[in-house]
Coordinates of C-alpha atoms and ligand atoms in Angstrom, one line a residue:
M1 CA 5.7 -38.9 -20.0
E2 CA 6.4 -40.7 -16.7
I3 CA 7.2 -38.5 -13.8
E4 CA 10.1 -39.6 -11.6
S5 CA 10.8 -36.5 -9.6
I6 CA 8.5 -33.9 -8.1
C7 CA 9.3 -30.6 -6.4
C8 CA 6.7 -28.7 -4.4
I9 CA 7.4 -25.1 -3.6
G10 CA 5.8 -24.2 -0.3
A11 CA 5.7 -26.5 2.8
G12 CA 2.5 -25.1 4.2
Y13 CA -1.0 -26.5 5.0
V14 CA -1.5 -27.4 1.4
G15 CA 1.9 -28.4 0.1
G16 CA 3.0 -30.4 3.2
P17 CA 0.0 -32.8 3.5
T18 CA -0.5 -33.1 -0.3
M19 CA 3.0 -34.1 -1.0
A20 CA 3.1 -36.5 2.0
I21 CA 0.2 -38.4 0.5
I22 CA 1.7 -38.4 -3.1
A23 CA 5.0 -39.8 -1.7
E24 CA 3.2 -42.4 0.4
K25 CA 1.1 -43.6 -2.6
C26 CA 3.8 -43.3 -5.2
P27 CA 7.0 -44.8 -3.8
H28 CA 8.5 -44.7 -7.3
I29 CA 8.5 -40.9 -7.4
K30 CA 10.9 -38.7 -5.5
V31 CA 9.1 -35.9 -3.8
T32 CA 11.0 -32.9 -2.5
V33 CA 9.1 -30.1 -0.6
V34 CA 11.0 -26.9 -0.4
D35 CA 10.4 -23.7 1.5
L36 CA 12.3 -20.4 2.1
N37 CA 11.3 -20.7 5.7
K38 CA 14.2 -22.5 7.4
D39 CA 12.3 -23.1 10.7
R40 CA 9.4 -24.6 8.9
I41 CA 11.6 -27.1 7.0
A42 CA 13.5 -27.9 10.2
A43 CA 10.2 -28.7 11.9
W44 CA 9.2 -31.0 9.0
N45 CA 12.5 -32.8 9.4
H46 CA 12.3 -33.0 13.2
E47 CA 13.5 -36.3 14.5
D48 CA 10.4 -36.6 16.7
V49 CA 7.7 -36.8 14.0
S50 CA 5.0 -35.5 16.3
Q51 CA 6.8 -32.1 16.1
I52 CA 6.0 -31.5 12.4
P53 CA 4.7 -27.9 12.0
I54 CA 1.2 -28.8 11.0
Y55 CA -1.3 -30.6 13.2
E56 CA -3.5 -32.9 11.1
P57 CA -4.9 -36.2 12.4
G58 CA -3.0 -39.1 10.7
L59 CA -0.4 -36.9 9.1
S60 CA 2.6 -37.6 11.3
A61 CA 2.3 -41.4 10.8
I62 CA 2.4 -40.9 7.0
V63 CA 5.3 -38.5 7.2
A64 CA 7.2 -41.0 9.4
K65 CA 6.7 -43.7 6.8
A66 CA 7.7 -41.8 3.7
R67 CA 10.3 -39.3 5.0
G68 CA 13.8 -40.2 4.0
R69 CA 12.5 -42.9 1.6
N70 CA 11.0 -40.8 -1.2
L71 CA 9.8 -37.7 0.7
F72 CA 12.3 -35.0 1.5
F73 CA 12.0 -31.5 3.0
S74 CA 14.6 -29.0 2.0
T75 CA 15.5 -25.3 1.8
E76 CA 17.5 -25.9 -1.4
V77 CA 14.8 -24.5 -3.7
D78 CA 16.9 -24.1 -6.9
K79 CA 18.4 -27.6 -6.7
A80 CA 14.9 -29.3 -6.2
I81 CA 13.4 -27.3 -9.1
H82 CA 16.3 -28.2 -11.3
E83 CA 16.0 -31.9 -10.7
A84 CA 12.2 -32.1 -11.0
D85 CA 10.0 -33.2 -14.0
M86 CA 7.0 -31.6 -12.3
V87 CA 6.9 -28.6 -10.1
F88 CA 3.9 -27.8 -7.8
I89 CA 3.4 -24.2 -6.7
S90 CA 1.9 -24.3 -3.2
V91 CA 2.9 -20.9 -1.9
N92 CA 0.5 -18.5 -0.1
T93 CA -1.7 -16.0 -2.0
P94 CA -2.9 -13.6 0.7
T95 CA -5.3 -10.8 0.1
K96 CA -3.3 -7.7 -1.1
T97 CA -2.6 -5.2 1.7
Y98 CA -1.5 -2.4 -0.5
G99 CA -2.0 -0.6 -3.8
L100 CA -4.5 -1.6 -6.5
G101 CA -7.0 -4.1 -5.3
K102 CA -6.0 -3.6 -1.6
G103 CA -8.1 -5.6 0.7
M104 CA -9.7 -7.6 -2.1
A105 CA -7.4 -9.0 -4.9
A106 CA -5.1 -11.9 -4.3
D107 CA -1.5 -10.9 -3.9
L108 CA 0.4 -12.9 -6.5
K109 CA 3.9 -11.7 -5.7
Y110 CA 4.9 -15.1 -4.3
I111 CA 3.6 -16.9 -7.3
E112 CA 5.4 -14.5 -9.7
L113 CA 8.7 -15.0 -7.8
C114 CA 8.3 -18.7 -8.0
A115 CA 7.7 -18.5 -11.8
R116 CA 10.8 -16.4 -12.3
Q117 CA 12.8 -18.7 -10.2
I118 CA 11.6 -21.8 -12.1
A119 CA 12.4 -20.1 -15.4
S120 CA 15.9 -19.1 -14.3
V121 CA 17.0 -22.5 -13.0
S122 CA 15.4 -24.9 -15.4
T123 CA 17.5 -26.6 -18.0
T124 CA 15.0 -29.4 -18.9
D125 CA 11.3 -29.4 -19.9
K126 CA 8.9 -29.3 -17.0
I127 CA 5.3 -29.5 -16.1
I128 CA 4.2 -26.7 -13.7
V129 CA 1.2 -27.3 -11.5
E130 CA -0.7 -24.5 -9.8
K131 CA -1.9 -25.9 -6.5
S132 CA -2.5 -22.6 -4.6
T133 CA -5.9 -21.1 -5.1
L134 CA -5.5 -18.4 -7.8
P135 CA -7.6 -15.8 -9.6
V136 CA -8.9 -17.0 -13.0
R137 CA -6.3 -16.6 -15.8
T138 CA -3.3 -16.6 -13.4
A139 CA -1.9 -19.5 -15.5
E140 CA -1.6 -16.9 -18.4
A141 CA 0.7 -14.7 -16.3
I142 CA 2.8 -17.7 -15.2
K143 CA 3.0 -18.8 -18.8
N144 CA 4.2 -15.4 -19.9
I145 CA 6.9 -15.3 -17.3
L146 CA 8.1 -18.8 -18.0
H147 CA 8.2 -18.4 -21.7
N148 CA 9.8 -15.0 -21.8
T149 CA 12.4 -15.4 -19.1
G150 CA 13.4 -19.1 -19.4
N151 CA 16.4 -20.8 -21.0
G152 CA 14.4 -22.0 -24.0
V153 CA 13.1 -25.1 -22.3
K154 CA 9.4 -26.0 -22.6
F155 CA 6.9 -25.6 -19.8
E156 CA 3.3 -26.9 -19.7
I157 CA 1.1 -25.3 -17.1
L158 CA -1.7 -27.2 -15.2
S159 CA -4.2 -26.1 -12.7
N160 CA -4.8 -28.7 -10.0
P161 CA -6.7 -26.9 -7.1
E162 CA -6.7 -28.5 -3.7
F163 CA -10.0 -29.1 -2.1
L164 CA -8.8 -30.6 1.2
A165 CA -10.3 -29.1 4.3
E166 CA -8.0 -28.6 7.3
G167 CA -8.6 -31.1 10.2
T168 CA -9.5 -33.8 7.7
A169 CA -6.7 -33.2 5.2
V170 CA -5.4 -36.8 5.3
T171 CA -8.8 -38.5 4.7
D172 CA -9.7 -35.8 2.1
L173 CA -6.5 -36.5 0.2
L174 CA -6.7 -40.3 0.5
N175 CA -10.4 -40.4 -0.6
P176 CA -11.2 -37.2 -2.5
D177 CA -14.7 -36.5 -3.9
R178 CA -12.9 -35.5 -7.0
V179 CA -9.5 -34.4 -8.3
L180 CA -9.6 -31.6 -10.7
I181 CA -7.0 -31.0 -13.4
G182 CA -7.1 -28.2 -15.9
G183 CA -4.8 -28.0 -18.9
D184 CA -4.3 -26.7 -22.4
T185 CA -6.4 -28.5 -25.0
D186 CA -3.5 -28.9 -27.5
A187 CA -1.5 -32.2 -27.7
E188 CA 1.3 -31.1 -25.4
G189 CA -1.2 -29.8 -22.9
Q190 CA -3.1 -33.0 -22.9
M191 CA 0.1 -35.0 -22.4
A192 CA 0.9 -33.0 -19.3
V193 CA -2.7 -33.5 -18.0
K194 CA -2.2 -37.3 -18.5
A195 CA 1.1 -37.3 -16.6
L196 CA -0.7 -35.8 -13.6
V197 CA -3.8 -38.0 -14.0
D198 CA -1.4 -41.0 -13.9
I199 CA 0.0 -39.9 -10.5
Y200 CA -3.4 -39.6 -8.9
A201 CA -4.6 -42.8 -10.5
N202 CA -2.2 -44.6 -8.1
W203 CA -5.0 -44.3 -5.5
V204 CA -7.9 -42.3 -6.8
P205 CA -10.5 -44.1 -9.0
K206 CA -10.3 -42.8 -12.6
E207 CA -14.0 -41.7 -12.6
R208 CA -13.2 -39.2 -9.8
I209 CA -10.4 -37.5 -11.8
L210 CA -11.9 -34.7 -13.7
T211 CA -10.1 -32.9 -16.5
T212 CA -11.1 -29.5 -17.8
N213 CA -9.6 -26.5 -19.5
L214 CA -7.3 -24.3 -17.4
W215 CA -9.8 -21.5 -16.8
S216 CA -12.6 -23.8 -15.7
S217 CA -10.3 -25.4 -13.2
E218 CA -9.2 -22.1 -11.8
L219 CA -12.7 -20.8 -11.5
S220 CA -14.1 -24.0 -10.1
K221 CA -12.0 -23.7 -7.0
L222 CA -13.2 -20.1 -6.3
T223 CA -16.7 -21.2 -7.0
A224 CA -16.6 -24.2 -4.6
N225 CA -15.3 -22.1 -1.8
A226 CA -17.8 -19.3 -2.5
F227 CA -20.7 -21.8 -2.4
L228 CA -19.5 -23.4 0.8
A229 CA -19.0 -20.1 2.6
Q230 CA -22.4 -19.0 1.3
R231 CA -24.1 -22.0 3.0
V232 CA -22.5 -21.1 6.3
S233 CA -23.6 -17.4 6.0
S234 CA -27.1 -18.6 4.9
I235 CA -27.6 -20.8 8.0
N236 CA -26.0 -18.0 10.2
A237 CA -28.5 -15.5 8.8
M238 CA -31.3 -17.9 9.8
S239 CA -29.7 -18.3 13.3
E240 CA -30.4 -14.7 14.1
L241 CA -34.0 -15.1 13.0
C242 CA -34.3 -18.3 15.0
E243 CA -33.2 -16.5 18.2
K244 CA -36.0 -13.9 17.7
T245 CA -38.8 -16.3 16.8
G246 CA -38.1 -19.2 19.2
A247 CA -37.2 -21.6 16.4
D248 CA -34.1 -23.8 16.9
V249 CA -31.5 -23.5 14.1
N250 CA -30.4 -27.1 14.7
E251 CA -33.9 -28.3 14.0
V252 CA -34.2 -26.1 11.0
A253 CA -30.9 -27.4 9.6
R254 CA -32.0 -31.0 10.1
A255 CA -35.3 -30.4 8.5
I256 CA -33.9 -28.7 5.4
G257 CA -30.9 -31.0 5.2
M258 CA -33.1 -34.0 4.7
D259 CA -34.1 -32.5 1.3
S260 CA -31.7 -34.3 -1.0
R261 CA -31.5 -31.2 -3.2
I262 CA -30.2 -29.2 -0.3
G263 CA -28.1 -31.9 1.5
S264 CA -27.2 -32.1 5.2
K265 CA -23.6 -31.0 5.2
F266 CA -22.2 -27.5 6.0
L267 CA -25.4 -26.3 7.7
K268 CA -23.9 -25.8 11.2
A269 CA -24.6 -22.4 12.5
S270 CA -21.6 -20.9 14.2
V271 CA -19.9 -17.7 15.4
G272 CA -18.7 -17.3 11.8
F273 CA -16.5 -19.0 9.3
G274 CA -12.7 -18.6 9.4
G275 CA -9.7 -20.2 7.7
S276 CA -7.3 -19.0 5.1
C277 CA -9.6 -19.6 2.1
F278 CA -13.2 -18.5 2.3
Q279 CA -12.9 -14.8 2.9
K280 CA -9.8 -14.5 0.7
D281 CA -11.4 -16.3 -2.2
I282 CA -14.7 -14.5 -2.0
L283 CA -13.0 -11.1 -1.9
N284 CA -11.0 -12.2 -4.9
L285 CA -14.2 -13.3 -6.7
V286 CA -15.8 -9.9 -5.9
Y287 CA -12.7 -8.1 -7.2
I288 CA -12.7 -10.1 -10.4
A289 CA -16.4 -9.6 -11.0
K290 CA -16.0 -5.8 -10.4
S291 CA -13.0 -5.7 -12.7
Y292 CA -15.3 -7.0 -15.5
G293 CA -18.0 -4.4 -14.5
L294 CA -20.3 -7.2 -13.1
N295 CA -21.4 -5.1 -10.1
E296 CA -24.5 -7.2 -9.3
V297 CA -22.4 -10.4 -9.2
A298 CA -19.9 -8.7 -7.0
D299 CA -22.5 -7.3 -4.6
Y300 CA -24.2 -10.7 -4.4
W301 CA -21.0 -12.5 -3.2
E302 CA -19.9 -9.7 -1.0
Q303 CA -23.0 -10.2 1.1
V304 CA -21.6 -13.5 2.2
I305 CA -18.7 -11.7 3.9
I306 CA -20.9 -9.0 5.3
M307 CA -23.1 -11.6 7.0
N308 CA -20.0 -13.4 8.4
D309 CA -18.6 -10.2 9.9
H310 CA -22.1 -9.4 11.3
Q311 CA -22.2 -12.9 12.9
K312 CA -18.8 -12.5 14.7
R313 CA -19.8 -9.0 16.0
R314 CA -23.2 -10.2 17.0
F315 CA -21.7 -13.0 19.1
A316 CA -19.3 -10.5 20.9
T317 CA -22.0 -7.8 21.5
S318 CA -24.3 -10.4 22.9
I319 CA -21.7 -11.4 25.5
V320 CA -21.3 -7.7 26.6
S321 CA -25.1 -7.1 26.7
T322 CA -25.8 -10.3 28.6
L323 CA -23.1 -9.5 31.2
Y324 CA -25.1 -6.4 32.2
N325 CA -23.6 -4.2 29.5
T326 CA -20.1 -4.2 30.7
V327 CA -17.2 -6.7 30.7
S328 CA -14.6 -4.1 31.9
G329 CA -12.3 -5.9 34.3
K330 CA -14.3 -9.2 34.0
K331 CA -12.5 -12.5 33.2
I332 CA -13.9 -14.2 30.1
A333 CA -12.5 -17.7 29.4
F334 CA -12.2 -18.7 25.7
L335 CA -12.4 -22.3 24.8
G336 CA -10.7 -22.6 21.4
W337 CA -8.7 -20.3 19.2
A338 CA -8.2 -22.4 16.0
F339 CA -10.7 -21.6 13.2
K340 CA -12.1 -25.1 13.4
K341 CA -11.4 -28.3 15.4
D342 CA -8.5 -30.7 14.7
T343 CA -6.2 -28.0 13.3
N344 CA -3.6 -25.6 14.8
D345 CA -4.3 -23.1 12.1
T346 CA -5.7 -19.8 13.3
R347 CA -5.9 -17.8 10.1
E348 CA -9.0 -15.6 10.1
S349 CA -10.4 -17.5 13.1
A350 CA -13.6 -15.9 14.5
A351 CA -11.9 -16.1 17.9
I352 CA -9.5 -13.4 16.9
Y353 CA -12.2 -10.9 16.1
V354 CA -14.3 -11.7 19.1
A355 CA -11.2 -11.3 21.3
D356 CA -10.5 -8.0 19.7
Y357 CA -14.0 -6.7 20.4
L358 CA -13.9 -7.8 24.0
L359 CA -10.5 -6.4 24.6
N360 CA -11.8 -3.0 23.3
E361 CA -14.4 -3.4 26.0
Q362 CA -11.6 -3.9 28.5
A363 CA -12.3 -7.5 29.3
N364 CA -9.6 -9.8 30.6
L365 CA -9.4 -12.8 28.4
A366 CA -8.1 -16.3 29.5
I367 CA -7.5 -18.4 26.4
F368 CA -7.3 -22.2 26.1
D369 CA -6.8 -24.2 22.9
P370 CA -5.5 -27.7 22.8
Q371 CA -3.2 -27.1 19.8
V372 CA -2.5 -23.3 19.5
S373 CA 0.5 -21.8 21.3
E374 CA 0.5 -18.5 23.3
M375 CA 3.0 -17.1 20.7
Q376 CA 0.5 -17.7 17.9
I377 CA -2.4 -16.1 19.8
L378 CA -0.4 -13.0 20.6
S379 CA 0.9 -12.8 17.0
D380 CA -2.7 -13.0 15.7
L381 CA -3.8 -10.1 18.0
D382 CA -0.7 -8.0 17.3
Y383 CA -1.3 -8.4 13.5
L384 CA -4.6 -6.6 13.9
E385 CA -2.8 -3.5 15.1
S386 CA -5.9 -2.5 17.2
R387 CA -3.8 -1.7 20.3
S388 CA -0.2 -1.8 21.5
T389 CA 1.6 -5.2 21.8
D390 CA 1.9 -4.4 25.5
A391 CA -1.9 -3.9 25.8
N392 CA -2.4 -7.3 24.2
R393 CA -0.1 -9.0 26.6
K394 CA -1.8 -7.3 29.6
G395 CA -5.3 -8.1 28.3
I396 CA -4.9 -11.8 27.8
S397 CA -3.5 -14.9 29.6
V398 CA -3.1 -18.3 28.0
S399 CA -3.3 -21.5 29.9
E400 CA -2.5 -25.1 29.2
D401 CA -5.0 -26.3 31.7
V402 CA -8.6 -25.8 31.0
Y403 CA -9.7 -25.8 34.7
E404 CA -7.1 -23.2 35.6
N405 CA -8.2 -21.2 32.5
C406 CA -11.8 -21.0 33.7
K407 CA -11.1 -20.4 37.4
G408 CA -12.7 -17.2 38.6
A409 CA -14.2 -16.4 35.2
H410 CA -17.5 -14.6 34.8
A411 CA -18.2 -16.3 31.5
I412 CA -17.0 -18.9 29.1
A413 CA -17.1 -18.5 25.3
V414 CA -16.8 -21.5 23.1
L415 CA -15.1 -20.5 19.9
T416 CA -13.9 -23.8 18.4
E417 CA -15.8 -27.1 18.3
W418 CA -13.0 -29.3 19.8
D419 CA -14.6 -32.7 20.8
E420 CA -12.8 -32.7 24.1
F421 CA -14.8 -29.7 25.3
K422 CA -17.8 -31.9 25.6
T423 CA -16.1 -34.3 28.0
Y424 CA -14.9 -31.8 30.6
D425 CA -16.0 -31.9 34.2
W426 CA -18.4 -29.0 33.8
Q427 CA -19.6 -29.3 37.5
K428 CA -16.0 -28.6 38.6
I429 CA -15.7 -25.7 36.1
Y430 CA -18.9 -24.3 37.4
E431 CA -17.9 -24.5 41.1
N432 CA -14.8 -22.4 40.5
M433 CA -16.5 -19.6 38.5
Q434 CA -18.1 -16.3 39.5
K435 CA -21.9 -16.5 39.8
P436 CA -24.0 -16.3 37.8
A437 CA -21.8 -18.3 35.5
F438 CA -22.4 -17.9 31.8
V439 CA -21.6 -20.1 28.8
F440 CA -21.8 -18.6 25.3
D441 CA -21.6 -21.5 22.9
G442 CA -20.5 -20.1 19.5
R443 CA -20.5 -23.6 18.0
N444 CA -23.7 -25.3 19.2
L445 CA -21.4 -27.8 20.7
L446 CA -22.4 -28.3 24.3
D447 CA -25.5 -29.9 25.8
G448 CA -27.3 -26.7 27.0
E449 CA -29.8 -28.6 29.1
E450 CA -27.1 -30.4 31.1
L451 CA -25.3 -27.1 31.7
Q452 CA -28.4 -25.4 32.8
K453 CA -29.1 -28.2 35.3
I454 CA -25.6 -27.6 36.8
G455 CA -26.5 -23.9 37.2
F456 CA -25.0 -22.2 34.2
V457 CA -26.8 -19.5 32.3
F458 CA -26.5 -20.9 28.8
Q459 CA -26.7 -19.2 25.4
S460 CA -26.2 -20.9 22.1
I461 CA -26.2 -19.6 18.5
G462 CA -29.6 -19.7 16.9
T463 CA -31.5 -21.5 19.6
G464 CA -33.0 -18.7 21.7
K465 CA -31.6 -20.5 24.8
Ligands
UDX1 C1 -12.2 -24.9 2.9 C2 -12.9 -25.8 1.9 O1 -13.8 -26.7 2.6 C3 -11.8 -26.7 1.2 O2 -12.4 -27.4 0.2 C4 -10.8 -25.7 0.6 O3 -9.8 -26.5 0.0 C5 -10.2 -24.8 1.6 O4 -11.2 -24.1 2.3 P1 -11.2 -25.2 5.4 O5 -11.1 -23.7 5.4 O6 -9.9 -25.9 5.7 O7 -11.6 -25.7 3.9 O8 -12.3 -25.7 6.4 P2 -13.9 -25.8 6.2 O9 -14.2 -27.2 6.8 O10 -14.4 -25.6 4.9 O11 -14.4 -24.7 7.3 C6 -14.3 -23.4 7.0 C7 -14.9 -22.6 8.1 O12 -16.4 -22.7 8.1 C8 -14.5 -23.0 9.5 O13 -14.3 -21.9 10.4 C9 -15.7 -23.8 10.0 O14 -15.8 -23.8 11.4 C10 -16.9 -23.0 9.4 N1 -18.1 -23.9 9.2 C11 -18.1 -24.9 8.3 C12 -19.2 -23.5 9.9 O15 -19.3 -22.6 10.6 N2 -20.4 -24.3 9.7 C13 -20.4 -25.4 8.8 O16 -21.4 -26.0 8.7 C14 -19.2 -25.7 8.2
ADP2 P1 -1.2 -22.7 2.4 O1 -2.2 -22.8 3.4 O2 -1.7 -22.2 1.0 O3 -0.4 -24.0 2.2 P2 1.0 -21.5 3.9 O4 1.2 -20.1 4.2 O5 0.7 -22.5 5.0 O6 -0.2 -21.5 2.8 O7 2.3 -22.0 3.1 C1 2.9 -21.4 2.0 C2 4.4 -21.6 2.2 O8 5.0 -21.1 1.0 C3 5.0 -20.8 3.3 O9 5.7 -21.7 4.2 C4 6.1 -19.9 2.6 O10 7.3 -19.7 3.4 C5 6.3 -20.6 1.3 N1 6.8 -19.7 0.2 C6 6.3 -18.6 -0.3 N2 7.0 -18.1 -1.3 C7 8.0 -19.0 -1.5 C8 9.1 -19.2 -2.5 N3 9.3 -18.2 -3.5 N4 9.9 -20.2 -2.4 C9 9.7 -21.1 -1.4 N5 8.8 -21.1 -0.5 C10 7.9 -20.1 -0.5

């Protein structure tokens, strides 16, 4: 079966970039990305392509090339589903905030709504592709809905989890380590798998396209994220021990990373991992393990989250204790709010939790991030419901100029590893701060020795400095 028309439901951090690359690499396929959110679609269609809603290096140039040719963004969900041979589901699957599995299980209501909508508008056979990260055996639920509520047309379900990391989405999509496609093992299932393999084969070498059964594919995505998050928590656990013993976590990471069995990537100690995936997927894994009565498995993975929460809190408490046990009324300048560099995404960013802690200690926070808006920062804080929206607005200021942001501050906290932070005029920043002037580097980003020479009191994660 040759695919001529694709619809992707969900124009977010996964759906948007993935479809842009498919459209760019497959000019013979019409790709329509739909979303209920009118503002988001309007932003994707913005005349000035630099205004698309997601900041990812290289993405706007690709959108500029394919948009209007074979890449379209629309709010007409039914029409796009109806016309497509293949429908990708890329909607959000947040952690449940109510009822059974609250705080742990993935909330599948958006997925279910999509399945019902697909069933009701389809009049031709379609391949449905799960792109969102989902609990194992979600495909079963989607299948049930499609087959019991549809118009008698045939649906094949595939799992094709996305492994792109934000900030490097374009290069990850253009040159993936692997593409994973899970499908049913019967003849129809395998035909559907082949149709999707053929799409990726337009730019991904065949040996990197891995096919498995549905359940292996779904579980592999959760497993990959759990292993990656575990590495960050492992090095963060060592960072605390380094601080006590005089070891330097960067040196330890280099030393162990040279062991080819361990590998050098993902060993950067930090204020804690964030992002929309790690915490949500591990909580989901823990929930699934518990639901099968596998309590040791659940406890094992839960520890990764416990360590991460500890690391965020530890960073915040160390600021308070170093600033003579009080930050009340003191100005603390944040460099960075995004959960990592090169993205405007703030979901689960460590900065939010550190800010929350310091606001409870009555600090005045001055926040600067090269890509995150004041509106987003306030909405992240309001979402916590730790204090009134008024108190959040009184407690923080947001500046577009880093030097203004740090003026008069008692301390600077580095929360995101933006490259540009390294190139600032730190002498100038120092001169305009309260003395002693502190820098708390939550990303091991800055050159501590240089800053100490200027006069800063410098503390970095896991170095004892
Ligand atoms: C992750 C997975 O990498 C990706 O495959 C999956 O599709 C989605 O989840 P993402 O959340 O976009 O991607 O970013 P990632 O680069 O994995 O970083 C996650 C968090 O871990 C960030 O807050 C980052 O700063 C932190 N991190 C990462 C560290 O603190 N140290 C490291 O060594 C690596
Ligand atoms: P991700 O990081 O997984 O891409 P996002 O939250 O960035 O998650 O994007 C998911 C998008 O899916 C949102 O823009 C949301 O409006 C959209 N969405 C959710 N449910 C539906 C639906 N039933 N139909 C169309 N779009 C939907």
